[in-house]
XYZ file of C-alpha atoms in Angstrom:
773
model
C -47.899 2.643 -93.358
C -50.230 2.741 -96.478
C -53.229 0.570 -96.799
C -52.785 -2.961 -98.130
C -49.386 -3.103 -96.626
C -47.911 -0.923 -99.306
C -45.607 1.881 -98.273
C -46.615 5.220 -99.659
C -43.507 7.193 -100.507
C -43.469 10.960 -100.822
C -43.265 12.343 -104.320
C -41.738 15.469 -105.685
C -43.561 18.005 -107.793
C -41.741 18.435 -111.062
C -42.605 22.098 -111.203
C -41.444 22.815 -107.717
C -37.923 23.624 -106.707
C -35.929 20.440 -106.163
C -35.158 21.524 -102.614
C -38.839 21.511 -101.580
C -40.034 18.196 -100.296
C -43.766 17.552 -100.576
C -45.643 14.593 -99.163
C -48.777 13.100 -100.620
C -51.831 13.905 -98.548
C -53.313 11.089 -96.617
C -56.940 10.216 -97.672
C -59.461 10.556 -94.867
C -60.195 7.506 -92.772
C -63.520 5.828 -92.589
C -65.967 8.016 -90.783
C -63.663 10.962 -90.911
C -64.795 14.139 -92.615
C -62.746 15.144 -95.567
C -61.070 18.531 -95.165
C -62.288 21.462 -97.161
C -60.272 22.184 -100.248
C -57.900 25.071 -99.805
C -58.379 28.192 -101.820
C -55.501 28.708 -104.131
C -53.384 31.638 -103.099
C -53.251 34.370 -105.696
C -50.340 36.716 -106.218
C -49.957 39.759 -108.248
C -47.359 39.860 -110.927
C -43.911 39.855 -109.464
C -45.095 38.964 -105.958
C -44.532 35.224 -106.136
C -42.627 34.103 -103.033
C -39.094 32.785 -103.065
C -38.912 29.006 -102.606
C -38.667 28.138 -98.857
C -35.084 27.216 -97.708
C -34.361 23.998 -95.960
C -33.187 24.892 -92.317
C -33.717 23.568 -88.716
C -36.644 24.894 -86.803
C -35.826 27.515 -84.056
C -37.126 27.594 -80.452
C -37.218 31.239 -79.400
C -35.776 31.861 -75.899
C -35.240 28.153 -75.217
C -31.559 28.551 -74.250
C -32.151 31.490 -71.891
C -35.058 29.752 -70.299
C -33.084 26.594 -69.774
C -30.301 28.590 -68.193
C -32.675 30.232 -65.762
C -34.354 26.925 -65.068
C -31.199 25.063 -64.223
C -29.802 27.969 -62.250
C -32.934 28.094 -60.162
C -32.954 24.342 -59.740
C -29.307 24.233 -58.701
C -29.776 27.120 -56.321
C -32.647 25.347 -54.643
C -30.641 22.169 -54.295
C -27.638 24.208 -53.175
C -29.710 25.829 -50.478
C -31.037 22.472 -49.428
C -27.564 20.956 -49.404
C -26.039 23.968 -47.637
C -28.812 23.916 -45.097
C -28.247 20.237 -44.508
C -24.506 20.813 -44.026
C -25.199 23.729 -41.712
C -27.580 21.609 -39.675
C -25.112 18.742 -39.552
C -22.045 20.748 -38.545
C -24.126 23.037 -36.374
C -25.327 20.001 -34.452
C -21.698 19.363 -33.472
C -21.537 22.735 -31.735
C -22.891 23.291 -28.216
C -26.549 24.328 -28.083
C -27.003 28.008 -28.843
C -28.577 28.656 -25.478
C -25.430 27.251 -23.838
C -22.927 29.180 -25.913
C -20.863 31.755 -24.037
C -17.737 33.684 -24.819
C -14.936 31.883 -22.961
C -13.065 33.863 -20.351
C -9.905 35.476 -21.527
C -6.853 33.866 -19.876
C -5.916 36.088 -16.938
C -3.022 38.481 -17.284
C -0.713 39.410 -14.437
C 0.644 42.932 -14.796
C 3.768 43.261 -12.643
C 4.491 46.834 -11.602
C 7.558 48.425 -10.045
C 7.529 50.377 -6.814
C 7.141 53.566 -8.879
C 4.100 52.279 -10.786
C 6.022 51.457 -13.956
C 5.034 48.271 -15.787
C 7.871 45.792 -15.432
C 6.441 42.717 -17.145
C 3.294 40.819 -18.033
C 2.747 37.195 -17.193
C 0.007 34.870 -18.363
C -0.999 33.251 -21.642
C -2.007 36.531 -23.287
C 1.068 38.608 -22.542
C -0.962 41.693 -21.717
C -4.074 43.037 -20.072
C -7.449 43.583 -21.724
C -8.328 47.133 -22.722
C -11.606 48.888 -23.461
C -12.212 50.219 -26.939
C -13.180 53.564 -25.427
C -9.631 53.872 -24.058
C -8.022 53.459 -27.472
C -7.284 56.266 -29.933
C -10.135 56.246 -32.495
C -7.878 55.521 -35.455
C -6.583 52.260 -33.965
C -9.761 50.147 -34.311
C -10.492 51.870 -37.647
C -7.162 50.612 -38.969
C -8.352 47.028 -38.453
C -11.706 47.744 -40.087
C -10.087 49.398 -43.098
C -7.743 46.537 -43.892
C -9.649 43.504 -42.602
C -13.401 44.189 -42.931
C -14.500 47.431 -44.622
C -18.190 46.534 -44.379
C -17.972 45.580 -40.687
C -20.717 47.961 -39.588
C -23.097 46.988 -42.428
C -23.029 43.185 -42.636
C -24.591 40.723 -40.205
C -21.588 38.553 -39.440
C -21.043 37.015 -42.841
C -20.427 39.320 -45.810
C -21.561 37.776 -49.138
C -19.966 40.645 -51.057
C -16.672 40.040 -49.306
C -16.857 36.326 -50.070
C -17.632 37.010 -53.721
C -14.848 39.557 -53.975
C -12.407 37.118 -52.402
C -13.462 34.357 -54.807
C -13.034 36.675 -57.778
C -9.549 37.686 -56.697
C -8.568 34.108 -55.983
C -9.752 32.990 -59.432
C -8.111 35.917 -61.233
C -4.938 35.604 -59.185
C -4.883 39.300 -58.291
C -4.114 40.499 -54.804
C -3.036 37.103 -53.450
C -5.297 34.577 -51.801
C -8.226 36.164 -50.008
C -10.230 34.534 -47.243
C -13.319 36.680 -47.222
C -13.766 36.240 -43.457
C -15.239 39.130 -41.528
C -13.859 40.362 -38.206
C -16.771 38.583 -36.561
C -15.822 35.313 -38.241
C -12.202 35.737 -37.193
C -13.324 36.359 -33.645
C -15.539 33.265 -33.729
C -12.582 31.206 -34.902
C -10.339 32.560 -32.128
C -12.951 32.067 -29.437
C -14.416 28.685 -30.279
C -12.598 26.880 -33.094
C -9.210 25.611 -34.184
C -6.996 27.091 -36.900
C -7.552 24.227 -39.350
C -8.725 25.157 -42.844
C -11.619 22.835 -43.636
C -15.134 23.217 -44.977
C -16.619 22.128 -41.665
C -14.659 24.787 -39.780
C -15.775 27.519 -42.212
C -19.411 26.495 -41.826
C -19.179 26.456 -38.046
C -17.360 29.786 -38.156
C -20.243 31.340 -40.124
C -22.815 29.922 -37.706
C -20.945 31.258 -34.703
C -20.456 34.633 -36.379
C -24.222 34.955 -36.812
C -24.683 34.087 -33.139
C -22.120 36.696 -32.065
C -23.825 39.369 -34.143
C -27.122 38.482 -32.536
C -25.675 38.432 -29.021
C -23.368 41.478 -29.012
C -23.188 44.948 -30.481
C -20.654 45.857 -33.144
C -18.450 47.760 -30.699
C -18.515 44.864 -28.262
C -17.493 42.459 -31.009
C -14.688 44.772 -32.083
C -13.469 45.114 -28.493
C -13.496 41.354 -28.044
C -11.571 40.986 -31.289
C -8.877 43.506 -30.377
C -8.317 41.821 -27.012
C -8.189 38.235 -28.295
C -6.429 38.247 -31.644
C -2.817 37.021 -31.891
C -0.125 39.541 -32.824
C 2.931 37.279 -32.771
C 5.782 36.962 -30.277
C 3.435 35.543 -27.641
C 1.255 38.670 -27.542
C -2.523 38.226 -27.524
C -4.483 41.440 -27.680
C -3.633 44.933 -28.844
C -2.376 46.068 -25.425
C 0.108 43.213 -25.170
C 1.264 43.781 -28.752
C 1.809 47.515 -28.286
C 3.792 46.875 -25.125
C 5.744 44.123 -26.829
C 6.702 45.975 -30.010
C 6.668 49.630 -28.996
C 7.223 49.600 -25.238
C 4.110 51.517 -24.179
C 0.377 51.137 -23.769
C -2.061 50.921 -26.681
C -3.750 53.970 -25.179
C -0.903 56.083 -26.544
C -0.350 54.280 -29.854
C 0.373 56.549 -32.819
C -1.313 56.272 -36.206
C 1.739 54.647 -37.786
C 1.981 52.166 -34.889
C -1.716 51.367 -35.205
C -1.196 50.658 -38.907
C 1.639 48.254 -38.108
C -0.537 46.424 -35.592
C -3.424 46.115 -38.040
C -1.048 44.920 -40.727
C 0.125 42.059 -38.530
C -3.195 40.269 -39.017
C -2.047 39.078 -42.424
C 1.004 37.238 -41.072
C 1.899 37.948 -37.425
C 5.231 36.162 -37.403
C 6.343 37.160 -40.874
C 5.499 40.864 -40.505
C 6.636 41.399 -36.907
C 8.270 44.860 -36.838
C 11.189 43.704 -34.694
C 12.041 40.911 -37.111
C 10.998 42.315 -40.472
C 10.861 46.121 -40.220
C 10.755 46.587 -44.002
C 7.857 44.203 -44.481
C 6.003 45.699 -41.522
C 6.410 49.233 -42.909
C 5.243 48.202 -46.366
C 2.135 46.544 -44.974
C 1.478 49.512 -42.679
C 1.545 51.808 -45.728
C -1.194 49.697 -47.287
C -3.262 50.032 -44.126
C -2.845 53.816 -44.045
C -3.828 54.074 -47.699
C -6.960 51.989 -47.067
C -7.872 54.176 -44.091
C -7.614 57.294 -46.227
C -9.721 55.744 -49.005
C -12.419 54.821 -46.511
C -12.401 58.301 -45.002
C -11.194 57.198 -41.565
C -8.282 59.645 -41.672
C -7.520 62.758 -43.688
C -4.969 62.922 -46.478
C -2.745 65.084 -44.291
C -2.784 62.475 -41.517
C -1.980 59.753 -44.021
C 0.993 61.683 -45.439
C 2.341 62.423 -41.969
C 2.069 58.776 -40.935
C 3.754 57.571 -44.112
C 6.565 60.056 -43.594
C 7.228 58.811 -40.058
C 6.864 55.001 -40.023
C 6.793 53.239 -36.662
C 9.911 51.582 -35.332
C 9.912 48.689 -32.893
C 11.810 49.100 -29.637
C 14.514 46.718 -28.509
C 13.046 43.508 -27.160
C 12.514 43.769 -23.433
C 11.863 40.083 -22.931
C 15.580 39.372 -22.419
C 16.061 41.881 -19.588
C 16.968 40.868 -16.066
C 13.615 42.187 -14.847
C 12.219 38.845 -15.946
C 14.108 37.113 -13.146
C 12.235 39.326 -10.704
C 8.959 38.725 -12.562
C 9.468 34.969 -12.381
C 10.058 35.216 -8.652
C 6.849 37.248 -8.304
C 4.938 34.478 -10.058
C 6.452 31.910 -7.704
C 5.314 33.946 -4.700
C 1.824 34.732 -6.034
C 0.482 31.237 -5.532
C 1.224 31.406 -1.820
C -0.088 34.976 -1.637
C -3.522 34.828 -3.313
C -3.881 31.289 -4.659
C -5.478 30.554 -8.032
C -5.868 33.426 -10.492
C -9.016 33.608 -12.637
C -8.991 37.250 -13.716
C -6.618 40.024 -14.727
C -4.662 41.319 -11.758
C -2.121 44.049 -11.083
C 0.778 43.217 -8.765
C 2.718 46.077 -7.195
C 6.223 45.003 -6.215
C 9.120 46.341 -4.177
C 11.403 46.394 -7.230
C 12.912 49.772 -8.065
C 13.267 49.824 -11.884
C 16.205 52.229 -11.696
C 18.135 50.056 -9.250
C 17.264 46.947 -11.241
C 18.746 48.495 -14.369
C 21.868 49.624 -12.486
C 22.419 46.155 -11.009
C 21.951 44.481 -14.376
C 24.363 46.902 -16.030
C 27.017 46.511 -13.332
C 26.961 42.714 -13.613
C 27.009 42.648 -17.409
C 29.772 45.202 -17.767
C 32.035 43.452 -15.275
C 31.550 40.056 -16.888
C 32.100 41.474 -20.368
C 35.343 43.136 -19.306
C 36.816 40.505 -16.999
C 34.694 37.394 -17.261
C 36.937 35.655 -19.775
C 40.096 36.647 -17.900
C 38.846 35.118 -14.646
C 36.871 32.309 -16.322
C 33.598 33.530 -14.803
C 30.461 33.038 -16.863
C 27.589 33.770 -14.478
C 26.570 35.972 -11.616
C 23.686 37.067 -9.433
C 22.787 40.156 -7.421
C 20.263 40.569 -4.630
C 19.650 43.979 -3.101
C 17.090 44.650 -0.388
C 16.403 47.355 2.128
C 17.032 46.539 5.808
C 13.346 45.647 6.214
C 13.543 42.827 3.665
C 11.954 44.574 0.658
C 13.785 43.397 -2.479
C 14.827 46.401 -4.573
C 16.805 44.626 -7.286
C 17.118 40.968 -8.210
C 19.346 39.783 -11.063
C 19.357 36.021 -11.497
C 21.906 35.677 -14.248
C 23.973 37.272 -16.961
C 21.373 37.044 -19.752
C 17.755 35.970 -19.329
C 17.380 35.136 -23.027
C 20.162 32.564 -22.734
C 19.229 31.095 -19.352
C 16.057 31.550 -17.317
C 17.489 29.776 -14.274
C 17.252 32.239 -11.394
C 20.555 31.927 -9.561
C 19.630 34.662 -7.109
C 16.907 32.579 -5.477
C 17.525 28.997 -6.604
C 21.270 28.376 -6.928
C 22.794 26.859 -3.786
C 26.513 27.496 -3.555
C 29.187 27.413 -0.874
C 29.456 30.891 0.681
C 33.033 30.427 1.875
C 34.172 33.090 4.301
C 30.963 35.085 3.732
C 29.510 32.666 6.292
C 31.987 33.672 9.012
C 29.876 36.518 10.506
C 27.555 33.869 11.933
C 30.537 32.139 13.545
C 31.736 35.315 15.203
C 28.224 36.362 16.217
C 27.817 33.033 17.997
C 31.138 33.697 19.725
C 30.070 37.170 20.821
C 26.822 35.790 22.188
C 28.884 33.325 24.235
C 30.990 35.981 25.898
C 33.667 37.017 23.417
C 34.184 40.575 22.191
C 35.751 42.028 19.043
C 38.894 42.589 21.101
C 39.127 38.968 22.233
C 42.375 37.381 21.113
C 42.729 33.982 19.489
C 45.725 32.166 18.085
C 46.178 32.132 14.334
C 48.300 29.057 13.958
C 48.351 25.456 12.767
C 45.325 23.437 13.748
C 44.663 19.733 13.450
C 41.225 18.269 14.050
C 41.678 14.524 13.650
C 43.625 14.891 10.432
C 41.872 17.971 9.078
C 44.272 20.922 8.973
C 42.545 24.144 7.930
C 44.956 26.750 6.630
C 44.923 30.383 5.615
C 45.024 31.268 1.971
C 48.666 32.383 2.139
C 49.725 29.382 4.263
C 51.023 31.969 6.732
C 49.966 32.528 10.320
C 49.921 35.706 12.368
C 49.947 34.381 15.862
C 47.661 36.025 18.435
C 45.105 38.289 16.736
C 41.880 39.948 17.802
C 38.596 38.650 16.463
C 38.171 41.926 14.587
C 41.454 41.438 12.767
C 40.747 37.761 12.164
C 37.408 38.534 10.552
C 38.763 41.451 8.513
C 41.649 39.346 7.163
C 39.442 36.239 6.874
C 41.791 33.996 8.864
C 40.497 30.452 8.647
C 42.136 28.986 11.723
C 40.656 31.583 14.064
C 37.173 31.101 12.602
C 37.475 27.342 13.109
C 38.670 27.839 16.693
C 35.725 30.104 17.523
C 33.344 27.715 15.815
C 34.648 24.836 17.873
C 34.428 26.867 21.080
C 30.719 27.549 20.658
C 30.019 24.294 18.831
C 28.906 23.674 15.234
C 25.306 23.113 16.274
C 25.209 26.525 17.917
C 26.538 28.050 14.692
C 23.793 26.307 12.719
C 21.121 27.617 15.056
C 22.556 31.137 14.835
C 22.530 31.133 11.031
C 19.002 29.749 10.868
C 17.813 32.314 13.375
C 19.077 35.148 11.201
C 17.459 33.916 7.988
C 19.347 31.009 6.405
C 16.789 28.452 5.244
C 18.983 25.743 3.720
C 20.138 22.707 5.632
C 23.529 23.242 7.266
C 25.933 20.504 8.289
C 26.978 20.892 11.947
C 30.646 19.961 11.589
C 33.917 21.762 12.105
C 34.183 22.902 8.492
C 31.003 24.952 8.762
C 33.232 27.806 9.920
C 34.640 27.943 6.383
C 31.220 28.080 4.726
C 31.104 24.576 3.252
C 27.304 24.211 3.544
C 25.480 25.595 0.519
C 23.084 28.555 0.583
C 21.367 30.788 -1.963
C 22.272 34.444 -2.522
C 18.821 35.518 -1.331
C 19.245 33.587 1.927
C 22.666 35.040 2.632
C 21.567 38.618 1.993
C 18.497 38.109 4.164
C 20.647 36.832 7.028
C 22.847 39.952 6.831
C 19.842 42.298 7.089
C 19.663 42.185 10.930
C 23.161 43.667 11.067
C 21.888 46.662 9.090
C 18.568 47.208 10.866
C 19.630 46.815 14.486
C 18.999 43.117 15.037
C 15.505 42.401 13.667
C 14.903 39.289 11.601
C 13.248 39.995 8.254
C 11.260 38.056 5.717
C 12.410 38.803 2.169
C 9.438 39.991 0.155
C 8.784 41.310 -3.324
C 4.975 41.706 -3.412
C 3.391 44.764 -1.815
C -0.143 44.755 -3.169
C -2.398 42.743 -5.497
C -5.511 44.221 -7.108
C -7.942 43.160 -9.777
C -8.130 45.111 -13.022
C -11.227 46.810 -11.648
C -9.352 47.985 -8.546
C -10.488 45.498 -5.910
C -7.723 44.761 -3.406
C -6.914 41.071 -3.080
C -3.788 41.407 -0.945
C -2.033 44.195 0.939
C 1.230 43.523 2.741
C 1.355 44.697 6.302
C 4.569 45.435 8.151
C 5.838 42.284 9.800
C 9.116 40.808 10.985
C 10.465 37.864 12.932
C 11.228 40.069 15.912
C 14.604 40.637 17.465
C 17.162 38.003 16.553
C 20.329 39.825 17.725
C 20.712 41.876 20.849
C 21.706 45.506 20.190
C 25.162 45.210 21.804
C 26.087 42.313 19.534
C 24.811 44.210 16.495
C 27.150 47.054 17.407
C 30.060 44.650 17.835
C 29.452 42.907 14.500
C 29.117 46.202 12.636
C 32.394 47.424 14.091
C 34.113 44.196 13.081
C 32.708 44.072 9.553
C 33.439 47.741 8.886
C 37.072 46.802 9.358
C 36.726 44.413 6.407
C 36.121 47.405 4.115
C 38.847 49.596 5.625
C 41.816 47.287 6.251
C 40.592 43.827 5.247
C 39.747 41.770 2.206
C 37.133 44.221 0.870
C 39.323 47.310 0.806
C 38.400 47.860 -2.851
C 34.814 48.518 -1.809
C 34.344 52.251 -2.141
C 31.258 54.086 -0.958
C 32.246 57.681 -0.185
C 30.381 59.346 2.660
C 28.606 56.203 3.843
C 29.289 53.904 6.745
C 29.389 50.413 5.239
C 30.265 46.930 6.401
C 30.362 43.469 4.901
C 32.268 40.269 4.254
C 33.930 38.648 1.268
C 33.789 34.946 0.525
C 35.658 32.538 -1.727
C 34.935 28.819 -1.841
C 37.471 26.078 -2.446
C 39.355 26.123 -5.730
C 37.878 29.570 -6.418
C 34.579 28.044 -7.518
C 32.470 30.795 -5.934
C 33.237 34.440 -5.263
C 31.008 36.463 -2.930
C 30.650 39.832 -1.350
C 27.760 40.835 0.877
C 27.911 44.418 2.070
C 25.419 46.777 3.644
C 24.630 50.282 4.760
C 21.685 51.600 6.728
C 19.911 51.944 3.359
C 20.614 48.731 1.412
C 21.934 45.208 1.916
C 23.433 43.883 -1.308
C 25.028 40.555 -2.153
C 26.973 39.616 -5.286
C 27.831 36.061 -6.363
C 30.030 35.061 -9.300
C 30.976 31.637 -10.624
C 30.068 28.992 -13.193
C 26.890 26.932 -13.391
C 28.862 23.684 -13.588
C 30.857 24.605 -10.454
C 34.092 24.558 -12.424
C 36.931 26.558 -10.844
C 37.486 30.147 -11.900
C 40.894 31.660 -12.517
C 41.320 32.995 -8.996
C 38.169 35.080 -8.948
C 37.761 35.897 -5.277
C 35.351 37.857 -3.169
C 37.814 40.717 -2.904
C 38.050 41.496 -6.624
C 35.138 41.131 -9.064
C 32.225 40.967 -6.579
C 33.519 43.976 -4.651
C 33.875 45.968 -7.858
C 30.310 45.156 -8.934
C 29.008 45.957 -5.460
C 30.788 49.321 -5.366
C 29.519 50.353 -8.785
C 25.951 49.468 -7.933
C 25.892 50.858 -4.386
C 27.493 54.159 -5.401
C 24.687 54.894 -7.862
C 22.004 53.476 -5.556
C 23.014 55.839 -2.729
C 23.391 58.930 -4.885
C 21.225 61.723 -3.503
C 19.983 59.693 -0.535
C 20.304 61.178 2.972
C 23.331 59.733 4.724
C 22.710 57.588 7.806
C 25.055 55.486 9.893
C 24.882 51.853 10.890
C 23.450 50.778 14.252
C 26.149 51.134 16.899
C 26.333 51.177 20.664
C 28.611 51.080 23.676
C 30.106 47.645 24.036
C 33.828 47.937 24.755
C 34.935 46.661 28.178
C 37.220 48.616 30.425
C 39.762 45.846 30.390
C 40.816 44.753 26.919
C 41.266 41.018 26.635
C 44.786 40.121 25.598
C 44.805 36.430 26.451
C 45.535 33.962 23.699
C 43.107 31.085 24.015
C 45.641 28.350 23.372
C 43.818 25.990 25.738
C 41.371 25.593 22.831
C 43.816 23.134 21.332
C 43.318 21.017 24.420
C 39.543 21.342 24.030
C 39.789 20.135 20.460
C 41.927 17.278 21.789
C 38.851 16.036 23.564
C 37.428 15.192 20.138
C 40.627 14.423 18.272
C 43.283 13.145 20.672
C 44.261 11.968 24.190
C 42.841 13.683 27.190
C 44.841 16.500 28.728
C 44.168 18.569 31.774
C 43.217 22.106 30.822
C 45.953 24.558 31.769
C 44.857 27.621 33.655
C 44.817 30.958 31.873
C 46.047 34.167 33.429
C 43.645 35.953 35.721
C 41.305 38.637 34.347
C 38.988 41.007 36.031
C 36.205 39.754 33.745
C 35.949 36.329 32.263
C 33.106 34.383 30.697
C 32.976 30.643 30.406
C 32.476 29.381 26.861
C 30.505 26.178 26.923
C 31.318 23.501 24.353
C 28.686 22.054 22.074
C 26.412 19.517 23.655
C 23.241 17.651 22.872
C 21.287 19.836 25.302
C 18.387 21.939 24.030
C 19.335 25.249 22.335
C 18.413 27.385 25.314
C 20.680 25.296 27.547
C 23.673 24.884 25.266
C 23.759 28.572 24.397
C 23.547 29.831 27.979
C 26.149 32.336 29.157
C 27.386 31.760 32.692
C 29.469 34.555 34.280
C 32.312 33.199 36.340
C 34.736 34.668 38.827
C 37.467 32.110 38.444
C 40.264 32.311 35.929
C 39.215 29.548 33.576
C 38.368 30.590 30.039
C 37.184 27.118 29.066
C 35.504 24.390 31.035
C 37.630 21.519 32.306
C 37.834 18.422 30.134
C 35.864 15.312 30.973
C 37.237 13.063 33.719
C 40.348 11.102 32.791
C 39.548 8.028 30.801
C 36.310 9.494 29.436
C 36.180 10.583 25.841
C 33.576 11.836 23.452
C 31.759 9.088 21.626
C 32.808 8.075 18.127
C 29.516 9.368 16.761
C 30.173 12.834 18.193
C 33.653 12.880 16.726
C 32.420 11.870 13.268
C 29.770 14.585 13.308
C 32.467 17.200 13.760
C 34.623 15.959 10.916
C 34.516 18.022 7.725
C 33.328 16.556 4.440
C 35.943 15.057 2.157
C 35.741 17.795 -0.474
C 36.810 20.746 1.694
C 40.334 22.153 1.400
C 43.147 20.277 3.143
C 40.870 17.542 4.455
C 43.152 14.946 5.979
C 46.281 16.786 4.871
C 49.389 16.842 6.982
C 50.241 20.331 8.216
C 53.331 21.858 6.602
C 56.540 21.413 8.640
C 57.719 24.377 10.657
C 55.112 26.878 9.376
C 56.203 30.447 9.470
C 54.793 32.484 12.320
C 54.957 36.201 12.746
C 53.246 38.828 14.731
C 50.529 40.956 13.177
C 51.940 43.277 10.561
C 52.447 46.909 11.364
C 49.575 49.213 10.440
C 51.516 50.791 7.596
C 52.381 47.409 6.091
C 50.159 46.231 3.197
C 49.140 42.751 4.252
C 46.079 42.478 2.011
C 48.103 41.023 -0.864
C 49.632 38.449 1.462
C 46.331 36.967 2.536
C 43.203 35.710 0.844
C 42.530 36.767 -2.654
C 39.324 38.054 -1.168
C 38.510 35.989 1.892
């Protein structure tokens, strides 16, 4: 403001350019020294300056300086903020001094008897492998495509992050994560798969810790053994086995490229599901390896010319039934598993494949015709070592192991235990029993053909699977004695001690039935079925070694010889005549349950005991599939190949035939049965023999008393009935009655059944009897 309150306005010099604004100089204040007058500026002619232009005043370097200032300021605050976030999220992790790489879930490598890998079990799907055992190009494939600067960064690669951000912003090359191999390992070891800022920060922190704790090769080895390759395979060994059927130790360059390429999308690029996509990605890996100098150009061209091809999936093979059974047995063998182990089994991979093929081919050809959808095979040597175990038609469709878990009625395949009990109570294969109508308090068991053959030997009755004779023998020795005999030989399931047990109405598993036949093949020694031979750690420490053991003698040698002679007849003139095993002495028994629900054949040589079961899981009837057709055909196909090239050996035999052949028909048995089912009758006397053995009926006495054999000199073949007026209690009678669901329970016997003598040897009676026994 001017003095006196007057505003002093600027004035313009008339001589000056109208664009130049001049202000009037302010007079000096009181006490202020007046400025010296300025010397007028002199110019030579023509040098007068142009009038100054009106323009804004510049600040040199102000914009660049501001940019640097704010960049520095933001970086400082960014570091502070990032540090704060790192401290916050790092505080949610365990203390660094307590961090440790978690143990890899243990893998169970299941090996065949020849050392071949059969299957892997465990969460990883394969064993761990050292990086030194891998071909050098395999780990380099992962470095080339996943982390080219792996050996130069310190866990987090700023260049990689920047490159990934640039590609993500530009949209070239797809979305990039920028994570190093160390970061990926940290995520797999300690974190979840969620994609959040907190997880990325924790991942970086853990990556730095891993780099500090382990060497680069150790980190790479951990990575290759922990990363997921799809299809349930964790680790490069499991993936190579899964996709290519061999160890990672022998992986080719093209296979290594496929494995490395899976890291981008394990499920999408799996070579067995998307071979084209897997090959395309593998080509990118090979190109990257060549650019990085990991392989030569010639190696790259050769690998590109021969891309890897995945093998057929092995996860659906029947070997998995055996592997599942191994896992069931392991817990009882060594207990909890906390490290990789190798289990050597008794399974012969060749026999396993033959058994699987025989079952599948038969069901494919005739399954629909006979309405049979499932089957099972158990094959063991006479010592109880399981050589092949097929639990079903297709493991990929059903993992239920019918060979060890399905309980089904064995039908006539149970009859050997009936006849063995009879032999142990004094009968012989030449003993004669009546094949005729039988009525046990309303239950009338019949033969398949509804025909009867009159007096027949036990050998013929077993070979032709005559039901009435089996029931008679079972009643002579008593159902409880039969139960004890079957349990002694190896049957584990509960058996009902009633009259129908002679027809195999109590359910058993295929493994049980085959086990119980083994004493016939080995001379009378009870066996324990086993599949595990040895268990070792991955480092070679032995955790378990099976030692030879058995249940001791369960059949006396003379009875073994008798049973083998009787069951050989089944394969020569009986219900299993289709069983063909040239050059080998074989024996066995067919079985068919009611309404053709189950079809069985268990046959054996001195080398193998093999059982075949066919039927439907819902127990629906088949279309007359019997033990004598489909099971015998499967058994013959398998056993023929299994015995090829093996030294021939016969079955255990011995001298057992008596000088006097028994030719007495034991009709008084009907009177014995009358004790339980009808009025008392005095037992008629049989004709005199030079040798006779009393057969004691079933009683409540202890096993050693009720099964005693008492030689007698009199002519009685059965003990006398109880005193007149005394009958068996109602409880005892009810215990002997068959269940309601067995054939002909409570039926009235047909009027005037046809009876005829045994057919002549040259007459084909097989078609007239059971459809298999």
